[in-house]
PDB file of C-alpha atoms in Angstrom:
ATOM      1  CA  UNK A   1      19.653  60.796 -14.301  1.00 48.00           C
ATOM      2  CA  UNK A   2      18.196  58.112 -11.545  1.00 51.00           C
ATOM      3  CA  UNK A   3      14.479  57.764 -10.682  1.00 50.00           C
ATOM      4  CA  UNK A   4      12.833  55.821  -8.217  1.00 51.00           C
ATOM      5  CA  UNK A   5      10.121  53.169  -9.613  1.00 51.00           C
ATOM      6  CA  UNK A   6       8.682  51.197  -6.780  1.00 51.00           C
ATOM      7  CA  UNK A   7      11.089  51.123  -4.179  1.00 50.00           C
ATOM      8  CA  UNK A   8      13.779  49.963  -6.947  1.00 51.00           C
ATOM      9  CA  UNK A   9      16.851  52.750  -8.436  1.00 50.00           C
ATOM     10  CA  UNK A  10      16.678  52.768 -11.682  1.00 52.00           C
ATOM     11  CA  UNK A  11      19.460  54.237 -13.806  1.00 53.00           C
ATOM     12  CA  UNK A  12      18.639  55.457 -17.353  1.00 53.00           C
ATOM     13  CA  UNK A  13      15.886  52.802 -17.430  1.00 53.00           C
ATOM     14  CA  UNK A  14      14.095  52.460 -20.845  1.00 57.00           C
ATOM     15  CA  UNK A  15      10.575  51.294 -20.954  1.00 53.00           C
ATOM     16  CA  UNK A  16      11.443  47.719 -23.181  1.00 56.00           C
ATOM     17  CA  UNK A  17      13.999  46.778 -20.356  1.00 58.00           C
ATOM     18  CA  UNK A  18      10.927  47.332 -18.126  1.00 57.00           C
ATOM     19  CA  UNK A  19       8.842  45.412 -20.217  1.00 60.00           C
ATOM     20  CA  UNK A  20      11.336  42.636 -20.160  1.00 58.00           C
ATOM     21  CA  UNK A  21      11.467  42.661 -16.652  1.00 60.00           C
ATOM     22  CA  UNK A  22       8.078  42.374 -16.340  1.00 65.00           C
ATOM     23  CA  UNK A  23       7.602  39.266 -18.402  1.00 66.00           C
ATOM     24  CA  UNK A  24      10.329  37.632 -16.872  1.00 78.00           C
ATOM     25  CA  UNK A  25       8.712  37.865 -13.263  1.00 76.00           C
ATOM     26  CA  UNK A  26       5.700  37.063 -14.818  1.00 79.00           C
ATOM     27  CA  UNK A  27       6.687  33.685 -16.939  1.00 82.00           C
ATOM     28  CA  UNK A  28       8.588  32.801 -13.085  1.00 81.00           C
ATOM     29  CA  UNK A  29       5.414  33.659 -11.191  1.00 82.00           C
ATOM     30  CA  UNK A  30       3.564  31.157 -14.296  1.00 84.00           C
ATOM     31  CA  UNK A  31       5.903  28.455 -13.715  1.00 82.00           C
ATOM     32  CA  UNK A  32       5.586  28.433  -9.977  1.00 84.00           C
ATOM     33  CA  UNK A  33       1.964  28.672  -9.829  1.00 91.00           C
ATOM     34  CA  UNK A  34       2.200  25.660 -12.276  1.00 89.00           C
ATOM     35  CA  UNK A  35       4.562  23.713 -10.092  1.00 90.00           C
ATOM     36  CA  UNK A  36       2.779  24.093  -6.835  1.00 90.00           C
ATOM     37  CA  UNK A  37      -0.926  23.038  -8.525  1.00 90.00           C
ATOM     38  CA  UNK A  38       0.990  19.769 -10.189  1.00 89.00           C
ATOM     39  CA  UNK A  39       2.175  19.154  -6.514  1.00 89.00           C
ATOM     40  CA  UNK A  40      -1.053  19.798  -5.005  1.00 88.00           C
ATOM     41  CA  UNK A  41      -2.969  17.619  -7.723  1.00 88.00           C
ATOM     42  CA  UNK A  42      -0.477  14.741  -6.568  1.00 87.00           C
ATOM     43  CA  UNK A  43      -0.527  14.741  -3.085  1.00 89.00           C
ATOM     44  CA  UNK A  44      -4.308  14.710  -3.525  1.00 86.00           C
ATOM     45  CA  UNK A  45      -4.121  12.006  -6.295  1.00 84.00           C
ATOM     46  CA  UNK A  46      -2.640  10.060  -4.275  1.00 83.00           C
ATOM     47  CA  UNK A  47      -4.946   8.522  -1.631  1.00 81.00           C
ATOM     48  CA  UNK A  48      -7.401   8.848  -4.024  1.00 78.00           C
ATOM     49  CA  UNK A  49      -5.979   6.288  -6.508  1.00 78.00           C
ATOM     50  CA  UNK A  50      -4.846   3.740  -3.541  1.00 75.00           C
ATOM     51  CA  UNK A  51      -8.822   3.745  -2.832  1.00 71.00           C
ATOM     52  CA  UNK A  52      -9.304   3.294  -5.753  1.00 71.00           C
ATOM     53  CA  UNK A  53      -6.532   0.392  -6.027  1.00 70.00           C
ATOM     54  CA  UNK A  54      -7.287  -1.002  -2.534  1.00 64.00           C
ATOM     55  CA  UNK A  55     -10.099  -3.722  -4.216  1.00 54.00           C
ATOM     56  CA  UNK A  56      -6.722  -4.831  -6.520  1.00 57.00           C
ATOM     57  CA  UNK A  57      -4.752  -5.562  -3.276  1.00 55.00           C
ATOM     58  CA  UNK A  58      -7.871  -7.360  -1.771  1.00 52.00           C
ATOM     59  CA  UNK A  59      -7.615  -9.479  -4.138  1.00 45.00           C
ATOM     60  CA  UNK A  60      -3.628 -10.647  -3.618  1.00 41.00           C
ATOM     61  CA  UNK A  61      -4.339 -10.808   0.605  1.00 48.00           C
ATOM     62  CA  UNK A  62      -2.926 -13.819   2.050  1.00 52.00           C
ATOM     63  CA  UNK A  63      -4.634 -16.802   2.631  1.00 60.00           C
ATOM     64  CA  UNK A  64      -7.194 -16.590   5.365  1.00 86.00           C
ATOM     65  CA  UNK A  65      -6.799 -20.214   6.441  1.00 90.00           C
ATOM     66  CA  UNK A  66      -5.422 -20.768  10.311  1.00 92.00           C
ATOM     67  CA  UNK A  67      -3.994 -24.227  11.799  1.00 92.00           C
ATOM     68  CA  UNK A  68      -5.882 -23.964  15.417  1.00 91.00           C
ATOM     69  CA  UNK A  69      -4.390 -27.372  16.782  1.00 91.00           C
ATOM     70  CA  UNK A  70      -4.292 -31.153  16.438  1.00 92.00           C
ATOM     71  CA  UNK A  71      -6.936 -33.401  15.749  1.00 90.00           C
ATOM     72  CA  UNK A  72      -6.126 -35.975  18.528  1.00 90.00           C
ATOM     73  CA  UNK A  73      -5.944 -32.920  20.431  1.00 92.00           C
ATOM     74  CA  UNK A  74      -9.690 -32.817  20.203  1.00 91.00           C
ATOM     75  CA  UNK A  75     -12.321 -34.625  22.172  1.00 91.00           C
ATOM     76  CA  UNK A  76     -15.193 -35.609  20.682  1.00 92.00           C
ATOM     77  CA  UNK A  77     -18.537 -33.965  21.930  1.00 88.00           C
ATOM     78  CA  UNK A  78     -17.006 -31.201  23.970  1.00 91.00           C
ATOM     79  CA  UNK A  79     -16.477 -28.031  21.514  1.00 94.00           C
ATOM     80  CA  UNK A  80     -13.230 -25.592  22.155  1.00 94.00           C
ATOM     81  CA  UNK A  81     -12.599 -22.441  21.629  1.00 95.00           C
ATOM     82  CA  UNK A  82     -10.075 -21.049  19.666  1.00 95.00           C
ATOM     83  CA  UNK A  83      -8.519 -17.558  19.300  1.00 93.00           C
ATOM     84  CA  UNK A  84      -7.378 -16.357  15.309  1.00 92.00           C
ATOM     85  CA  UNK A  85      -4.028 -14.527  15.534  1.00 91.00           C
ATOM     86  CA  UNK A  86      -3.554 -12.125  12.996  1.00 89.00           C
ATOM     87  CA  UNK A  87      -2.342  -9.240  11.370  1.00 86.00           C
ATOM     88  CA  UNK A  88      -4.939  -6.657  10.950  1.00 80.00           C
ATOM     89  CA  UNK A  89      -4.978  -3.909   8.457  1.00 77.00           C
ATOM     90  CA  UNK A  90      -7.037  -0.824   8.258  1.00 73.00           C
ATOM     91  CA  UNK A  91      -6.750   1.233   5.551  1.00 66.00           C
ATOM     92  CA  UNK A  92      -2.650   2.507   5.017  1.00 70.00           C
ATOM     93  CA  UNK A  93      -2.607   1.591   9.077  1.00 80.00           C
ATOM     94  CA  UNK A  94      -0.876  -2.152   9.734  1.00 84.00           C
ATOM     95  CA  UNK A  95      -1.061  -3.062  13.811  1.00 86.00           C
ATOM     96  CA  UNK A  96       0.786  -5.634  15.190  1.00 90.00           C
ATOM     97  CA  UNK A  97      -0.824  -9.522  15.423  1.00 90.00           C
ATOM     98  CA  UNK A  98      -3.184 -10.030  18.150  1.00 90.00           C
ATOM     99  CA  UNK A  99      -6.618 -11.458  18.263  1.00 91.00           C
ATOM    100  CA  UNK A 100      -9.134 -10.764  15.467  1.00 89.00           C
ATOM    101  CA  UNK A 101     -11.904 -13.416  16.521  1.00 90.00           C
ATOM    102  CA  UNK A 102     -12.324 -16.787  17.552  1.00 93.00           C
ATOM    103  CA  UNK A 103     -13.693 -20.373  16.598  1.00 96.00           C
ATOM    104  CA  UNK A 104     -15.474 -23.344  18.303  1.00 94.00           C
ATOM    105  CA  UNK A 105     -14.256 -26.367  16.879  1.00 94.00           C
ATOM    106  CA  UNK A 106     -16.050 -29.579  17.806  1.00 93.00           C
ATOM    107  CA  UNK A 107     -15.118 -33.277  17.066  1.00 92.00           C
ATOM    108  CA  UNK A 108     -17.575 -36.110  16.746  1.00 90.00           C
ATOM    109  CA  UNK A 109     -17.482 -39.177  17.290  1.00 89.00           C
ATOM    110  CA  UNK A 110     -16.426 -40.431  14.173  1.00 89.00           C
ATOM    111  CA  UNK A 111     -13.798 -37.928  14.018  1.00 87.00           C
ATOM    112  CA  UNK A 112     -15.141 -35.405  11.802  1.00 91.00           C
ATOM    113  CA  UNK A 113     -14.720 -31.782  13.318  1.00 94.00           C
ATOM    114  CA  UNK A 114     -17.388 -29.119  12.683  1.00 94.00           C
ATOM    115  CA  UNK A 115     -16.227 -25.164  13.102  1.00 95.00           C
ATOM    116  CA  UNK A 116     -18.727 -22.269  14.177  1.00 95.00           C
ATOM    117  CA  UNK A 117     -17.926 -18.762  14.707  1.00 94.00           C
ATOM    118  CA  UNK A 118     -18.199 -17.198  18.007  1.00 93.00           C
ATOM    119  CA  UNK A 119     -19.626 -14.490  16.857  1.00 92.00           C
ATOM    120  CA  UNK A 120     -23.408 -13.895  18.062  1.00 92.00           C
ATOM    121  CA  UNK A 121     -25.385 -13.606  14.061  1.00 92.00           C
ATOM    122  CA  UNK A 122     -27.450 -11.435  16.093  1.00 90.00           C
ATOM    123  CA  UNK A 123     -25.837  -8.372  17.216  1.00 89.00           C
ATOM    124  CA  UNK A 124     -21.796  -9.620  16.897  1.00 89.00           C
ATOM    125  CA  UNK A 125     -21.892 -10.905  20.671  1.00 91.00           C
ATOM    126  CA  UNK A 126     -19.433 -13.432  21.648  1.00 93.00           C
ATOM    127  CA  UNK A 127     -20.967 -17.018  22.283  1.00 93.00           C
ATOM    128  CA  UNK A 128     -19.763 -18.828  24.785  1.00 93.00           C
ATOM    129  CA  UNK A 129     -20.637 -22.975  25.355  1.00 92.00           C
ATOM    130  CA  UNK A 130     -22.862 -24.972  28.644  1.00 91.00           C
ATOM    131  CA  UNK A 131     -21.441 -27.975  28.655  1.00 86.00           C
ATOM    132  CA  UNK A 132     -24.208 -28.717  31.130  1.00 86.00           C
ATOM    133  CA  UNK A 133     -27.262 -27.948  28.985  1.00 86.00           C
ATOM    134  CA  UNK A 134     -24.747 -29.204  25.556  1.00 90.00           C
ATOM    135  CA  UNK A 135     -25.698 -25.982  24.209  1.00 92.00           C
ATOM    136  CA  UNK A 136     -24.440 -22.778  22.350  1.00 94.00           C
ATOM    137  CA  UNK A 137     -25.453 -19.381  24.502  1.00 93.00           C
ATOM    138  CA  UNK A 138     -24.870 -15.818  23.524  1.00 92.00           C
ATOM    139  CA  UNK A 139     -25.530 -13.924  26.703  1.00 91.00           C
ATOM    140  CA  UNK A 140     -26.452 -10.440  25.250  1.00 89.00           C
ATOM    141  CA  UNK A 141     -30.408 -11.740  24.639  1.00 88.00           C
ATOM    142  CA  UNK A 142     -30.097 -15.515  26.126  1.00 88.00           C
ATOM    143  CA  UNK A 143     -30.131 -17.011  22.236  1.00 90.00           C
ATOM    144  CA  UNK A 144     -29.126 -20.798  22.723  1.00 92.00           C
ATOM    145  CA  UNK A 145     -28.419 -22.520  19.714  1.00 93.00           C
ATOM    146  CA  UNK A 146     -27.804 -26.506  19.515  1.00 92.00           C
ATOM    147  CA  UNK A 147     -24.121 -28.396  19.259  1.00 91.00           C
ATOM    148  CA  UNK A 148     -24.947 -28.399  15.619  1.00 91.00           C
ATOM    149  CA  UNK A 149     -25.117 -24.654  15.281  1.00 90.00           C
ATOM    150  CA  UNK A 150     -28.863 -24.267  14.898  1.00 91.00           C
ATOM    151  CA  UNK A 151     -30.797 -21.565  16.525  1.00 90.00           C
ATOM    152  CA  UNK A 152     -32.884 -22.662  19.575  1.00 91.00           C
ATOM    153  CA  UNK A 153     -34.557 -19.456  20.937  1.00 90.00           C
ATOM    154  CA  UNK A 154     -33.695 -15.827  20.798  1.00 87.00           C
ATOM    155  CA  UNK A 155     -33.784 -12.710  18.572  1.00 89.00           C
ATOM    156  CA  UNK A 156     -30.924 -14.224  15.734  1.00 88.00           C
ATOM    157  CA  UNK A 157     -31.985 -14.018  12.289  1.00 91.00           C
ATOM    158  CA  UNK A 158     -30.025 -17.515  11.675  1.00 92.00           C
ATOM    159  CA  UNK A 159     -27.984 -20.425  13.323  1.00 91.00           C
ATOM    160  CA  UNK A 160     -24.409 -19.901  14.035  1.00 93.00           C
ATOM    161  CA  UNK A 161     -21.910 -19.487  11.339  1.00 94.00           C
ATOM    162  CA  UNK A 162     -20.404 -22.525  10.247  1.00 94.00           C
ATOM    163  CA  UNK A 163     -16.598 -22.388   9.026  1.00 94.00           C
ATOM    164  CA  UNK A 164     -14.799 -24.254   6.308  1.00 95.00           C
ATOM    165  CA  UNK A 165     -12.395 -26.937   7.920  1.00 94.00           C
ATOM    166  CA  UNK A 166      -9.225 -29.306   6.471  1.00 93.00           C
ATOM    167  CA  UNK A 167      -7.339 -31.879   7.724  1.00 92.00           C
ATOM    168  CA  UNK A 168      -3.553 -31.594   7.148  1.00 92.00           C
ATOM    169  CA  UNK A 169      -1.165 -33.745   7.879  1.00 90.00           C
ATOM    170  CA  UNK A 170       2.442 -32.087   8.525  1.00 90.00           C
ATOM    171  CA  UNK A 171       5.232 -34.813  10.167  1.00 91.00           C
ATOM    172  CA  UNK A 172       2.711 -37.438  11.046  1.00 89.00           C
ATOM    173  CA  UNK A 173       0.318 -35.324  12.906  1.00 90.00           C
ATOM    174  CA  UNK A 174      -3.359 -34.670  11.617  1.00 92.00           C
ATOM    175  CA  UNK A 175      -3.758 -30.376  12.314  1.00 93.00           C
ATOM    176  CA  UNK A 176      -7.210 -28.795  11.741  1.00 94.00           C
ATOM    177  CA  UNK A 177      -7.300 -25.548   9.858  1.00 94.00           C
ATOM    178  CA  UNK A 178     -10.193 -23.099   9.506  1.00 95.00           C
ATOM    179  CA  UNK A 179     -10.678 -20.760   6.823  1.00 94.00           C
ATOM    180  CA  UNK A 180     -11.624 -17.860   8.975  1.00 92.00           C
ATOM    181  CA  UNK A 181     -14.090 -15.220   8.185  1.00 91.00           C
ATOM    182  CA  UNK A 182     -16.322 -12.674   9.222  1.00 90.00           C
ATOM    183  CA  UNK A 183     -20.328 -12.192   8.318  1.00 91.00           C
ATOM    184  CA  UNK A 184     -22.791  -9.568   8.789  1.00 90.00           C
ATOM    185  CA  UNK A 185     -24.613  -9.917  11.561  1.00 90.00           C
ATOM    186  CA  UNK A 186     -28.818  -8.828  12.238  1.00 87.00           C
ATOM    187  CA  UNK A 187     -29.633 -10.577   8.707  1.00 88.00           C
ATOM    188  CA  UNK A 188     -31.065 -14.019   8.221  1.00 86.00           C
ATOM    189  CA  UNK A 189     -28.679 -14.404   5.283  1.00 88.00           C
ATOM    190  CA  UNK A 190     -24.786 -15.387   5.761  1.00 89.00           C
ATOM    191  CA  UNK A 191     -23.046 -12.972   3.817  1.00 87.00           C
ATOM    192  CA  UNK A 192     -19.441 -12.676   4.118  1.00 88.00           C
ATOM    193  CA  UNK A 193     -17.795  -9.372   4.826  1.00 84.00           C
ATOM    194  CA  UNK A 194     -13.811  -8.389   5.100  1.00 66.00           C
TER     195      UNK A 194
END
C-alpha cells in the first residue's frame, strides 16, 4: 500500500523511519544555520578587529622624515617652498604618491635653516611668502606672521608651525630633511595629529 505524505510517495513507511528522517533534516538544517552565523560573525569580525589593530600598525608607519633639497641650494633670507610627496593611506584605501602638504624652508645667514608649515594654524589655509614686506601671509583673513614664524596680526590662535630639520650629508653634499607633520588647526596649542 502507497500513501502520499507531503508531496513525497511513501511505500510501507513506518513512523521511526519518519522520525529518522526528520532528525536528519533537522541536525542538516542545525549545522547550516551554524555555518552561515560562524561566517557572518567573521566577515563582521573582521573590520572590526583591523580597527581595532589599526593603532598597532600606526605604530610600525614609516618614517615621516623627507629630504626637500640641498643646503647650498638654499639662499639665505629668502624662504622656499617645498611640496611633501607621499603615499597616503586612508583606512584599507592606499592612493598613489602625490602631494600631501608643503614646507617653507629658510636659511640664515649663518647657515642654519628653519622649517614652517604652510599650513594657515588658523583655519588650514595655505600661506604663501611677500618677499616685499619679508613676511608670512595667509590670504583667507590677511594673518601676516614674521620670517621667524611669529604671528603679526590676524585671527590665528598661534605662530606658524615650526618643523624638525637635519642636515645629512650623502656623497659630499649637505641635504636638508624635514620631519613632516600635520597639527590641528583653530587652537592656540600645537598638537600633532596623523
Amino acid at each position: 500500500m502507497q500513501s502520499v505524505h507531503s508531496g513525497l510517495l511513501i511505500d510501507h513507511c513506518r513512523f521511526s523511519d519518519l522520525k529518522v528522517l526528520t532528525m536528519r533534516r533537522r541536525k542538516f538544517l542545525k549545522h547550516c544555520t551554524s555555518i552561515l552565523g560562524s561566517l557572518y560573525a567573521t566577515i563582521l569580525a573582521v573590520p572590526a578587529l583591523g580597527f581595532l589593530f589599526s593603532t598597532l600598525k600606526r605604530g610600525n608607519q614609516t618614517d615621516r622624515t623627507y629630504r626637500l633639497t640641498r643646503l647650498n641650494d638654499l639662499e639665505p633670507g629668502v624662504p622656499q617652498r617645498f611640496t611633501i610627496i607621499d603615499q597616503r593611506v586612508d583606512a584599507w584605501t592606499k592612493y598613489p604618491p602625490g602631494p600631501i602638504g608643503s614646507v617653507w624652508l629658510s636659511k640664515s645667514k649663518d647657515g642654519a635653516v628653519t622649517a614652517f608649515s604652510s599650513t594657515c594654524p588658523h583655519l588650514g589655509c595655505v600661506i604663501d611668502y611677500v618677499a616685499g614686506d619679508e613676511e608670512y601671509f595667509c590670504p583667507c583673513h590677511a594673518a601676516t606672521f614674521q620670517p621667524d614664524g611669529a604671528m603679526v596680526s590676524g585671527p590665528q590662535p598661534r605662530g606658524m608651525d615650526e618643523l624638525k630639520t637635519t642636515i645629512e650629508t650623502i656623497r659630499g653634499d649637505q641635504w636638508v630633511k624635514v620631519e613632516y607633520q600635520k597639527f590641528e588647526t583653530g587652537i592656540a596649542e600645537k598638537y600633532p595629529i596623523g
